[in-house]
Coordinates of C-alpha atoms in Angstrom, one line a residue:
Chain K
M1 CA 44.8 88.4 41.8
S2 CA 41.9 86.5 40.6
K3 CA 38.3 86.7 39.4
L4 CA 35.7 85.3 41.1
V5 CA 31.8 84.4 39.8
V6 CA 29.4 83.6 42.0
V7 CA 25.7 82.1 41.7
G8 CA 22.9 82.2 43.9
T9 CA 20.0 84.3 45.1
V10 CA 19.5 88.0 45.2
A11 CA 16.5 88.5 47.1
F12 CA 14.1 89.3 49.6
D13 CA 14.4 88.4 53.3
A14 CA 11.9 88.9 55.9
I15 CA 13.4 88.3 59.6
E16 CA 12.4 87.5 63.2
T17 CA 14.6 87.9 66.0
P18 CA 14.2 87.5 69.8
F19 CA 15.2 91.2 69.3
G20 CA 12.6 92.0 66.3
K21 CA 11.7 91.7 63.3
T22 CA 12.3 93.0 59.7
D23 CA 9.8 94.1 56.5
K24 CA 11.4 92.8 53.8
I25 CA 14.6 93.6 52.9
L26 CA 18.2 92.6 50.8
G27 CA 19.0 89.5 51.1
G28 CA 20.4 85.9 49.9
A29 CA 23.3 83.9 49.6
A30 CA 25.1 85.5 46.5
T31 CA 24.2 89.2 48.0
F32 CA 26.1 88.0 50.8
I33 CA 28.5 86.5 49.3
G34 CA 29.2 89.5 47.1
L35 CA 29.4 91.6 49.8
A36 CA 31.9 90.1 51.9
A37 CA 34.1 88.9 48.7
S38 CA 34.1 93.2 48.1
Q39 CA 36.3 93.3 51.3
F40 CA 39.3 92.5 49.6
E41 CA 38.4 94.6 46.4
V42 CA 38.6 91.6 43.7
D43 CA 36.6 91.4 40.7
T44 CA 33.4 89.6 41.3
A45 CA 30.3 89.4 39.5
V46 CA 27.3 88.0 41.0
V47 CA 25.4 85.7 38.3
S48 CA 21.2 85.4 39.8
I49 CA 17.9 86.3 38.8
V50 CA 15.1 89.0 40.5
G51 CA 11.9 90.6 39.8
G52 CA 11.2 93.9 38.7
D53 CA 9.9 94.7 41.9
F54 CA 13.6 94.7 43.4
P55 CA 14.1 98.3 43.7
K56 CA 16.9 100.1 41.7
E57 CA 19.2 100.6 45.1
Y58 CA 19.5 97.3 46.0
L59 CA 21.6 96.7 42.8
D60 CA 22.8 100.6 42.9
L61 CA 25.2 99.7 46.0
L62 CA 26.2 96.1 44.7
E63 CA 27.6 98.0 41.9
E64 CA 28.7 100.5 45.0
K65 CA 30.7 98.1 46.5
N66 CA 32.1 97.1 42.8
I67 CA 30.3 93.9 42.4
D68 CA 29.3 93.2 38.2
I69 CA 25.9 93.0 38.2
S70 CA 25.6 92.3 34.3
G71 CA 24.8 88.1 34.8
I72 CA 21.7 89.7 37.7
E73 CA 19.1 89.0 35.0
I74 CA 15.7 91.4 35.9
V75 CA 12.2 90.0 34.6
K76 CA 10.6 92.7 34.9
D77 CA 7.0 91.4 35.0
G78 CA 8.0 89.1 37.3
K79 CA 8.8 88.9 41.3
T80 CA 11.8 88.5 43.2
F81 CA 12.8 85.2 45.3
F82 CA 11.6 86.0 49.0
W83 CA 11.9 83.9 52.2
S84 CA 10.7 85.1 55.6
G85 CA 12.0 82.9 58.8
K86 CA 11.4 83.1 63.0
Y87 CA 14.6 82.2 64.5
H88 CA 14.6 80.7 68.0
N89 CA 15.6 82.2 71.5
D90 CA 18.4 79.9 70.9
M91 CA 18.9 81.5 68.1
N92 CA 20.7 78.0 66.4
T93 CA 17.5 77.0 64.8
R94 CA 15.2 78.2 63.0
D95 CA 11.8 77.8 61.0
T96 CA 10.9 78.9 57.7
L97 CA 7.9 80.6 57.4
V98 CA 7.2 81.8 54.1
T99 CA 9.0 80.9 51.1
E100 CA 7.9 82.6 47.2
L101 CA 10.4 81.2 44.6
N102 CA 9.0 83.7 42.0
T103 CA 11.8 84.3 39.7
L104 CA 14.0 82.0 40.7
A105 CA 12.0 78.8 39.3
D106 CA 12.8 79.6 36.3
F107 CA 16.5 81.0 37.0
N108 CA 18.2 80.0 33.6
P109 CA 21.6 81.4 35.2
K110 CA 24.2 83.4 32.6
V111 CA 27.5 83.7 33.8
P112 CA 28.4 87.2 32.2
E113 CA 31.4 86.6 29.2
D114 CA 34.3 88.8 30.9
Y115 CA 33.7 86.3 33.9
K116 CA 33.9 82.8 32.0
D117 CA 37.5 82.6 32.3
A118 CA 37.4 83.1 35.6
E119 CA 40.1 81.3 38.3
I120 CA 37.6 80.8 41.2
V121 CA 33.4 79.9 40.7
L122 CA 31.4 80.0 43.8
L123 CA 28.2 78.4 44.0
G124 CA 26.0 79.3 46.4
N125 CA 23.0 77.4 47.9
L126 CA 20.6 76.7 44.6
H127 CA 19.4 73.5 42.6
P128 CA 22.9 71.7 41.8
L129 CA 21.4 71.7 38.3
V130 CA 21.6 75.4 38.3
Q131 CA 25.2 75.2 40.0
L132 CA 25.9 72.7 37.4
S133 CA 25.0 74.8 34.4
V134 CA 27.3 77.5 35.6
L135 CA 30.2 75.0 36.0
E136 CA 29.5 73.9 32.0
Q137 CA 29.7 77.4 31.0
M138 CA 32.7 78.3 31.7
S139 CA 35.4 78.6 28.7
K140 CA 38.6 76.9 30.7
K141 CA 38.5 75.0 34.3
P142 CA 38.7 76.8 36.9
K143 CA 41.2 76.9 39.5
L144 CA 39.0 76.9 42.0
A145 CA 35.3 75.6 42.1
I146 CA 33.3 75.8 45.5
L147 CA 30.2 74.8 46.6
D148 CA 27.9 75.7 49.0
T149 CA 24.5 73.7 49.5
M150 CA 22.2 72.6 52.0
N151 CA 20.2 69.9 53.2
F152 CA 17.0 70.8 51.5
W153 CA 18.9 69.3 48.1
M154 CA 19.9 66.1 50.2
D155 CA 15.6 65.8 50.7
S156 CA 14.8 66.6 47.3
A157 CA 18.0 66.6 45.0
L158 CA 20.4 63.8 45.9
D159 CA 21.7 62.4 42.2
D160 CA 21.8 65.8 41.1
L161 CA 23.3 67.6 44.6
H162 CA 25.8 63.9 43.2
K163 CA 26.8 65.4 40.2
V164 CA 28.0 68.7 41.1
I165 CA 29.6 67.6 44.5
K166 CA 31.8 64.9 41.9
Q167 CA 33.1 68.2 40.0
V168 CA 34.3 70.7 42.4
D169 CA 37.1 71.6 44.2
V170 CA 35.4 72.7 48.4
I171 CA 32.7 71.7 49.5
T172 CA 31.5 74.1 52.2
I173 CA 28.5 72.2 54.3
N174 CA 27.3 72.6 57.9
D175 CA 27.7 69.8 60.7
E176 CA 24.3 68.5 60.2
E177 CA 24.4 68.2 56.8
A178 CA 27.6 66.8 56.7
R179 CA 26.4 64.1 58.7
Q180 CA 23.4 63.1 56.8
L181 CA 25.2 63.5 53.5
T182 CA 27.6 61.0 54.9
G183 CA 25.8 59.0 57.5
E184 CA 29.0 59.2 59.6
Y185 CA 28.5 61.2 63.0
S186 CA 32.2 61.7 63.5
L187 CA 33.0 65.1 62.0
V188 CA 36.4 63.4 60.4
V189 CA 35.0 60.4 59.0
A190 CA 32.0 62.0 57.4
A191 CA 35.1 64.8 55.7
R192 CA 37.0 61.4 54.6
K193 CA 33.5 60.0 52.9
I194 CA 33.4 63.7 50.7
H195 CA 36.9 63.6 50.0
S196 CA 36.0 60.1 47.9
M197 CA 32.6 62.1 46.0
G198 CA 35.0 64.4 44.6
P199 CA 36.1 67.7 46.9
K200 CA 39.5 67.2 47.6
Y201 CA 39.2 70.3 50.6
V202 CA 35.7 69.9 52.8
V203 CA 35.0 72.9 55.5
I204 CA 32.6 72.2 57.9
K205 CA 30.8 75.1 59.5
K206 CA 29.8 74.5 63.2
G207 CA 27.6 77.8 63.8
E208 CA 29.0 79.5 66.9
H209 CA 31.7 76.5 67.2
G210 CA 33.6 77.8 64.5
A211 CA 34.7 75.9 61.4
L212 CA 36.7 72.5 60.3
L213 CA 38.7 72.7 57.1
F214 CA 39.8 69.4 55.9
H215 CA 42.3 68.2 53.2
D216 CA 43.5 65.0 53.4
D217 CA 44.7 64.0 57.0
N218 CA 45.0 67.7 57.6
V219 CA 42.7 69.2 59.6
F220 CA 42.5 73.3 60.8
Y221 CA 39.8 74.3 63.1
A222 CA 39.1 77.9 63.0
P223 CA 37.0 79.3 66.3
A224 CA 34.0 81.0 66.3
L225 CA 34.8 85.0 67.7
P226 CA 32.4 84.0 71.6
L227 CA 30.0 87.2 70.6
E228 CA 27.8 88.6 73.4
E229 CA 25.0 88.7 70.9
V230 CA 23.9 87.0 67.9
F231 CA 21.4 89.6 66.5
D232 CA 20.3 88.1 63.6
P233 CA 22.5 84.5 62.6
T234 CA 21.0 85.6 58.3
G235 CA 23.7 85.0 55.9
A236 CA 26.5 84.2 58.4
G237 CA 27.2 81.0 56.4
D238 CA 27.4 82.8 53.3
T239 CA 29.4 85.3 54.2
F240 CA 31.9 83.4 55.0
A241 CA 32.1 81.5 52.1
G242 CA 32.5 85.1 50.2
G243 CA 35.3 85.6 52.5
F244 CA 36.7 82.3 51.6
A245 CA 36.5 82.9 48.3
G246 CA 37.3 86.1 48.4
Y247 CA 40.9 86.2 50.2
L248 CA 41.8 83.2 48.1
A249 CA 40.9 85.0 44.8
K250 CA 42.7 88.4 46.0
T251 CA 45.9 86.0 47.1
D252 CA 46.4 83.8 44.0
D253 CA 47.1 80.8 46.1
V254 CA 45.2 78.1 46.9
S255 CA 47.2 76.2 48.9
F256 CA 46.3 74.1 52.1
E257 CA 47.9 76.5 53.8
N258 CA 46.7 79.9 52.4
M259 CA 43.0 78.7 52.6
K260 CA 43.4 78.3 57.0
N261 CA 44.0 82.0 56.3
A262 CA 40.9 82.1 54.6
V263 CA 38.6 80.0 56.6
I264 CA 39.9 83.1 59.2
Y265 CA 38.9 85.9 57.2
G266 CA 35.6 84.0 56.3
S267 CA 34.9 83.3 60.2
T268 CA 36.1 86.9 60.7
L269 CA 33.2 88.0 58.2
A270 CA 30.9 86.3 59.7
S271 CA 31.1 87.3 63.2
F272 CA 30.2 90.6 61.7
C273 CA 27.1 90.0 59.7
V274 CA 25.7 88.5 62.8
E275 CA 25.3 91.7 64.3
K276 CA 22.9 93.6 62.9
F277 CA 19.9 92.5 60.8
G278 CA 20.4 91.2 57.4
T279 CA 23.4 93.1 54.9
E280 CA 23.3 96.1 57.3
R281 CA 26.5 95.6 59.0
M282 CA 28.6 94.0 56.0
V283 CA 27.7 97.2 54.0
N284 CA 29.1 99.5 56.0
L285 CA 31.7 97.6 56.9
K286 CA 35.1 99.0 57.2
S287 CA 38.5 97.8 56.9
K288 CA 39.7 99.1 59.8
D289 CA 37.3 97.3 61.8
V290 CA 38.1 93.8 60.0
F291 CA 41.9 94.4 60.8
K292 CA 41.0 95.1 64.5
R293 CA 39.4 91.6 64.3
L294 CA 41.7 89.6 62.6
Q295 CA 44.3 91.1 66.0
Q296 CA 41.5 89.6 68.1
F297 CA 41.2 86.8 66.2
K298 CA 45.1 86.0 66.4
Q299 CA 44.1 86.4 70.3
L300 CA 41.7 83.8 70.8
T301 CA 43.5 81.3 69.0
Q302 CA 47.4 81.7 69.2
F303 CA 49.8 80.2 71.6
E304 CA 53.4 79.8 72.9
I305 CA 54.2 76.5 73.5
V306 CA 57.6 75.2 72.8
L307 CA 57.8 71.8 71.7
E308 CA 60.3 70.1 73.3
N309 CA 61.0 66.5 72.7
N310 CA 61.7 64.5 75.8
Chain D
M1 CA 58.1 74.1 89.9
S2 CA 54.5 74.6 92.5
K3 CA 52.9 71.3 95.2
L4 CA 49.4 70.2 93.6
V5 CA 46.9 69.3 95.9
V6 CA 43.9 67.3 94.5
V7 CA 41.0 67.0 96.2
G8 CA 38.0 64.2 94.3
T9 CA 36.7 60.6 94.3
V10 CA 38.8 57.9 93.9
A11 CA 36.0 55.5 92.9
F12 CA 35.0 52.2 90.4
D13 CA 32.9 53.3 87.2
A14 CA 31.1 50.6 85.4
I15 CA 30.6 51.6 81.5
E16 CA 28.3 51.0 78.6
T17 CA 28.9 53.0 74.9
P18 CA 27.9 51.7 71.4
F19 CA 31.1 50.5 72.0
G20 CA 31.0 48.3 74.7
K21 CA 31.3 47.8 78.7
T22 CA 33.1 47.4 80.8
D23 CA 32.9 45.8 84.3
K24 CA 33.6 47.5 87.5
I25 CA 36.9 49.7 86.5
L26 CA 39.1 52.2 88.2
G27 CA 37.2 55.8 87.8
G28 CA 36.7 59.0 89.9
A29 CA 37.8 62.7 89.2
A30 CA 41.0 62.5 91.3
T31 CA 42.0 59.9 89.5
F32 CA 41.7 61.0 85.9
I33 CA 43.0 64.3 87.9
G34 CA 46.1 62.9 88.9
L35 CA 47.0 60.9 86.6
A36 CA 47.4 63.8 83.9
A37 CA 49.3 65.9 86.6
S38 CA 51.8 62.7 86.5
Q39 CA 52.0 63.5 82.7
F40 CA 54.1 66.7 84.4
E41 CA 56.1 65.1 86.5
V42 CA 54.9 67.9 90.0
D43 CA 54.4 66.9 93.4
T44 CA 51.2 66.5 93.5
A45 CA 48.9 64.9 96.4
V46 CA 45.1 62.8 95.8
V47 CA 43.1 63.7 98.8
S48 CA 40.2 61.0 98.9
I49 CA 38.4 58.1 100.3
V50 CA 38.1 54.4 99.3
G51 CA 36.2 51.6 101.0
G52 CA 38.1 48.3 101.6
D53 CA 37.7 47.1 98.4
F54 CA 39.3 49.2 96.7
P55 CA 41.7 47.0 95.2
K56 CA 45.9 47.5 96.5
E57 CA 47.1 47.4 92.4
Y58 CA 45.1 50.7 92.0
L59 CA 46.7 52.3 94.8
D60 CA 50.0 51.0 93.8
L61 CA 49.3 52.5 90.2
L62 CA 49.0 55.9 91.7
E63 CA 52.4 55.9 93.7
E64 CA 54.2 54.7 90.7
K65 CA 52.6 57.5 88.7
N66 CA 54.8 59.5 92.1
I67 CA 51.1 60.6 93.3
D68 CA 51.3 61.4 96.8
I69 CA 48.3 59.1 98.5
S70 CA 49.1 59.5 102.0
G71 CA 45.8 61.7 101.9
I72 CA 43.8 58.7 100.4
E73 CA 42.1 57.8 103.6
I74 CA 40.8 54.0 103.1
V75 CA 37.5 52.7 105.5
K76 CA 38.7 49.6 106.4
D77 CA 35.1 47.8 106.4
G78 CA 33.1 50.4 103.8
K79 CA 32.8 50.3 100.5
T80 CA 34.6 52.5 97.8
F81 CA 31.8 55.4 95.8
F82 CA 30.6 53.2 92.8
W83 CA 29.0 55.1 89.8
S84 CA 27.8 53.5 86.6
G85 CA 26.8 54.9 83.1
K86 CA 25.2 54.5 79.7
Y87 CA 26.4 56.9 76.8
H88 CA 24.2 57.4 74.2
N89 CA 24.8 57.1 70.5
D90 CA 26.0 60.5 70.1
M91 CA 28.2 59.9 73.0
N92 CA 27.5 63.5 74.2
T93 CA 24.9 62.4 76.8
R94 CA 24.5 59.9 79.6
D95 CA 21.9 58.4 82.0
T96 CA 23.2 58.0 85.0
L97 CA 22.4 53.9 85.8
V98 CA 23.5 53.7 89.4
T99 CA 25.0 56.1 92.0
E100 CA 26.7 54.3 95.3
L101 CA 27.6 57.1 97.9
N102 CA 29.2 54.5 100.5
T103 CA 32.3 55.8 101.7
L104 CA 31.7 59.1 100.1
A105 CA 28.7 59.7 102.0
D106 CA 30.8 60.8 105.2
F107 CA 34.0 62.1 103.6
N108 CA 36.2 64.3 105.7
P109 CA 39.3 65.1 103.8
K110 CA 42.6 65.7 105.1
V111 CA 45.4 67.1 103.6
P112 CA 49.1 65.9 104.1
E113 CA 50.9 68.4 106.3
D114 CA 53.8 68.3 103.9
Y115 CA 50.6 69.4 101.1
K116 CA 49.5 72.4 103.0
D117 CA 51.9 74.8 101.6
A118 CA 50.9 73.8 98.1
E119 CA 50.9 76.2 95.8
I120 CA 47.9 75.3 93.4
V121 CA 44.5 73.7 94.5
L122 CA 42.4 71.6 92.5
L123 CA 38.9 71.1 94.1
G124 CA 37.6 68.3 92.1
N125 CA 33.7 68.0 92.0
L126 CA 32.6 67.1 95.5
H127 CA 30.1 68.9 97.6
P128 CA 30.5 72.2 97.7
L129 CA 31.1 72.3 101.6
V130 CA 33.6 69.4 101.0
Q131 CA 35.4 71.6 98.8
L132 CA 35.7 74.5 100.8
S133 CA 37.5 72.2 103.8
V134 CA 40.3 71.5 101.7
L135 CA 41.1 75.3 100.8
E136 CA 40.3 75.8 104.6
Q137 CA 43.0 73.4 105.7
M138 CA 45.3 74.7 103.9
S139 CA 48.5 77.0 105.4
K140 CA 48.8 79.5 103.5
K141 CA 46.9 81.2 100.7
P142 CA 47.7 79.2 97.1
K143 CA 48.9 81.2 94.4
L144 CA 46.0 79.5 92.2
A145 CA 42.8 77.5 93.5
I146 CA 40.9 75.9 90.5
L147 CA 37.3 74.7 90.8
D148 CA 35.6 71.8 89.1
T149 CA 31.7 71.3 89.6
M150 CA 29.1 70.2 88.1
N151 CA 24.9 71.1 87.9
F152 CA 24.2 68.6 90.6
W153 CA 25.6 71.1 93.2
M154 CA 23.9 73.8 91.1
D155 CA 20.4 71.9 91.5
S156 CA 21.3 70.6 95.0
A157 CA 23.7 72.9 97.0
L158 CA 23.7 76.5 95.4
D159 CA 24.1 78.3 98.3
D160 CA 27.4 77.0 99.3
L161 CA 28.4 76.2 96.0
H162 CA 28.4 80.3 96.1
K163 CA 31.1 80.3 99.0
V164 CA 33.1 78.2 97.2
I165 CA 32.7 80.1 93.9
K166 CA 34.1 82.9 95.9
Q167 CA 37.2 81.5 96.9
V168 CA 39.0 80.4 93.8
D169 CA 40.7 81.5 91.2
V170 CA 39.6 79.6 87.9
I171 CA 36.5 77.4 87.7
T172 CA 36.0 74.9 85.5
I173 CA 32.6 74.4 83.8
N174 CA 30.8 73.2 81.2
D175 CA 28.7 75.1 78.4
E176 CA 25.0 74.4 80.0
E177 CA 26.4 74.9 83.3
A178 CA 27.8 78.2 82.9
R179 CA 24.4 78.9 81.4
Q180 CA 22.8 77.4 84.1
L181 CA 24.6 79.2 87.3
T182 CA 24.5 82.8 85.2
G183 CA 20.8 82.5 83.8
E184 CA 22.3 83.3 80.6
Y185 CA 23.0 82.1 76.8
S186 CA 25.6 84.2 75.8
L187 CA 29.0 82.0 76.7
V188 CA 30.5 85.7 77.0
V189 CA 28.2 87.5 78.9
A190 CA 27.8 84.3 81.6
A191 CA 31.9 83.9 82.0
R192 CA 31.6 87.8 82.8
K193 CA 28.7 87.2 85.6
I194 CA 30.6 84.3 86.8
H195 CA 33.6 86.5 87.6
S196 CA 31.5 88.7 89.4
M197 CA 31.1 85.9 91.5
G198 CA 34.7 85.5 92.5
P199 CA 37.0 83.3 90.0
K200 CA 39.1 85.5 87.9
Y201 CA 39.5 83.4 85.3
V202 CA 36.7 81.0 84.0
V203 CA 37.5 78.2 81.5
I204 CA 34.2 76.9 79.9
K205 CA 34.2 73.5 78.6
K206 CA 32.6 72.6 75.1
G207 CA 33.2 69.2 74.8
E208 CA 34.0 68.3 71.4
H209 CA 33.9 72.0 70.5
G210 CA 36.9 72.8 72.6
A211 CA 37.4 74.6 76.0
L212 CA 37.1 79.0 76.2
L213 CA 39.5 80.6 79.2
F214 CA 37.8 83.9 79.9
H215 CA 40.0 86.6 81.8
D216 CA 38.5 90.0 82.2
D217 CA 38.0 90.8 78.6
N218 CA 40.4 88.5 77.2
V219 CA 39.6 85.0 75.4
F220 CA 41.8 82.1 74.8
Y221 CA 39.7 78.8 72.2
A222 CA 41.6 75.9 72.4
P223 CA 39.6 73.4 69.9
A224 CA 39.0 69.8 70.8
L225 CA 41.4 68.0 68.3
P226 CA 39.1 66.6 66.0
L227 CA 38.4 62.7 66.4
E228 CA 37.1 59.8 64.5
E229 CA 36.1 58.2 67.3
V230 CA 35.2 59.1 70.6
F231 CA 35.2 55.8 72.8
D232 CA 34.5 56.4 76.2
P233 CA 34.2 60.4 77.6
T234 CA 34.2 59.2 80.8
G235 CA 36.7 61.2 82.9
A236 CA 38.0 63.7 79.9
G237 CA 36.6 66.8 81.8
D238 CA 38.8 65.7 85.0
T239 CA 41.6 65.1 82.4
F240 CA 41.8 68.5 80.7
A241 CA 41.4 70.1 84.4
G242 CA 44.5 67.9 85.8
G243 CA 46.6 68.4 82.7
F244 CA 45.6 72.6 83.3
A245 CA 46.5 72.6 86.8
G246 CA 49.4 70.0 86.1
Y247 CA 51.0 72.5 83.2
L248 CA 50.5 75.2 85.7
A249 CA 52.4 73.5 88.6
K250 CA 55.6 72.6 86.4
T251 CA 56.1 75.7 84.7
D252 CA 55.2 78.0 88.1
D253 CA 53.9 80.7 85.8
V254 CA 49.7 81.6 86.6
S255 CA 49.8 84.4 83.9
F256 CA 47.1 84.4 81.6
E257 CA 49.5 84.0 78.6
N258 CA 50.1 80.8 80.4
M259 CA 47.0 79.6 81.1
K260 CA 46.2 79.4 77.1
N261 CA 49.2 76.4 77.0
A262 CA 47.3 74.8 79.9
V263 CA 44.6 75.0 78.2
I264 CA 46.0 73.2 75.3
Y265 CA 47.7 70.7 77.3
G266 CA 44.5 70.4 79.0
S267 CA 42.6 69.6 76.0
T268 CA 45.2 67.2 74.2
L269 CA 46.0 65.0 77.4
A270 CA 41.9 64.4 77.2
S271 CA 41.7 63.7 73.8
F272 CA 43.5 60.6 74.6
C273 CA 41.6 60.1 77.3
V274 CA 38.5 59.0 75.2
E275 CA 40.1 56.5 73.3
K276 CA 39.9 53.6 75.4
F277 CA 37.4 52.7 78.6
G278 CA 38.0 54.8 82.0
T279 CA 41.9 55.3 82.6
E280 CA 43.7 52.4 80.1
R281 CA 44.8 55.0 77.8
M282 CA 45.8 57.8 80.6
V283 CA 47.6 55.1 82.6
N284 CA 50.0 54.3 79.4
L285 CA 50.5 57.6 78.2
K286 CA 53.6 58.4 77.0
S287 CA 55.5 61.9 76.2
K288 CA 56.2 61.5 73.2
D289 CA 52.8 60.4 72.2
V290 CA 51.8 63.7 74.0
F291 CA 54.7 65.7 71.9
K292 CA 53.6 64.9 68.4
R293 CA 49.7 65.2 69.4
L294 CA 51.1 69.1 70.8
Q295 CA 52.1 69.4 67.8
Q296 CA 49.3 68.1 65.9
F297 CA 46.9 71.1 68.0
K298 CA 49.5 73.3 66.6
Q299 CA 49.2 72.7 62.9
L300 CA 45.0 72.5 63.9
T301 CA 45.1 76.2 64.8
Q302 CA 47.8 78.1 63.8
F303 CA 47.9 80.4 60.8
E304 CA 49.8 82.8 59.2
I305 CA 47.9 85.8 58.4
V306 CA 50.2 88.7 58.3
L307 CA 48.2 91.8 59.6
E308 CA 48.6 95.0 58.0
N309 CA 46.5 98.3 58.7
N310 CA 45.4 99.5 55.3

């Protein structure tokens, strides 16, 4: 088993979907990542920052999930990062209503001493220089550094983004972002260009259409489970990344073959995340539910053609 | 092995894509379906209509592929159906530039005597009443009737379309059309509604995102092979349907489990179709190429998670 260190936001979200709306609830990339990774009972530390307004019960919740929160800085007289968004009817697009950086504006991440030798580092969506600072604090080169990012940083900090992309082994990015980053429409060509920027493994997330894992000329396609209803997509991408990293940490095997399994686990956990508002479904997720859904994934994708070369 | 009868257009297409444009070339739904099915060396008849302007070499080509063309009516003083379209840069959308129905306007399909007992009937995209007339000519109820259709008939002949939908076992339809037909955004819910209209099996084609096969509460997901370049998407959906039906005819097994394989074959053949203009790639396709690509599909989708219930 490997240790996993995660940097990312721990935050308040307020969400509106066609199904209803929430007040400020627990959110943030590192929260979703940590909850997903906790399914694998690996040693996980979250590095983040919150304000004095952040409820102790939320921190307790993360601790109960065996997440090390010693790297979450609490700024007593500060306020916690707050994001509010509204999803359109198709649930694939959303408008950001509010972004209050608050304490996040001066976030200077500190990796706990115990985790400076973590084998796996997951850099959740944040300013690329903040992500880079986490990598630089590691006492030895991690076995696997995974980067999640988004179009916002391509628009506002592209040079810095390229610096961190160059340092990581895996990037997870959505299809539109892969196209924006490379100027290529074909995801196959886009993945090849991203390989040349640094990452040996490229994961392209396509939402309801699943995810693609590229490594050199190899490609693996994990579908998303077709769902009756997506209740709230918030955190699905982070949950995917957390499941991916958590499975790799648990199995201590970062081969391409094992990454296929990690992508399937990521997709499986993300399929739960969207069933309820915010973290609600992930907080209550039982391993027997995950087991059942993995069986569904097998049925969804596995076929029995016997190949005869004639 | 089962016999397969196909009704659909045999036509001229003129195509413009970002990669170039063609003059009038061989096209039509039944042409693509027949060429795909010919990969399985099953007894296939195409029922269609062309004008005196249709080159003998095109008919010879179909015959060389062992397709029975006795059901293709030739109207000596008529002209062949002609379609012309231009694809946008993303290759997912297109504008129709010209549609000349010509002889197709009075098409009265006649199923060859030898094929009135065919086990599998594939109703290619045509007016629903023309499709229905083929079903009515069968001397016994086919083991499997497959319907392909499109949004045009939903807009212009919905009542007739419902009549034929009620009579078939399988419908193949794209995602937007499934949503239009049912008024449901979720494809899972849409498939359930289509089940209730008649078809026990619903195949939803999602283009570059693959295809879903639904049967009761079961679902199977065949990805599309991620391609560097889609050269010309014309006929990809028909090729998918032809590969699906051809494989089922060859194996003489219409179970859900075997339909999974049929969907994979359909996706595999469609991945070739888009590599060249029109039918060019399908005409020259060798079984060893198909074999290699099926291996790629296996690598693309198969994973090895050992499920332990803990």
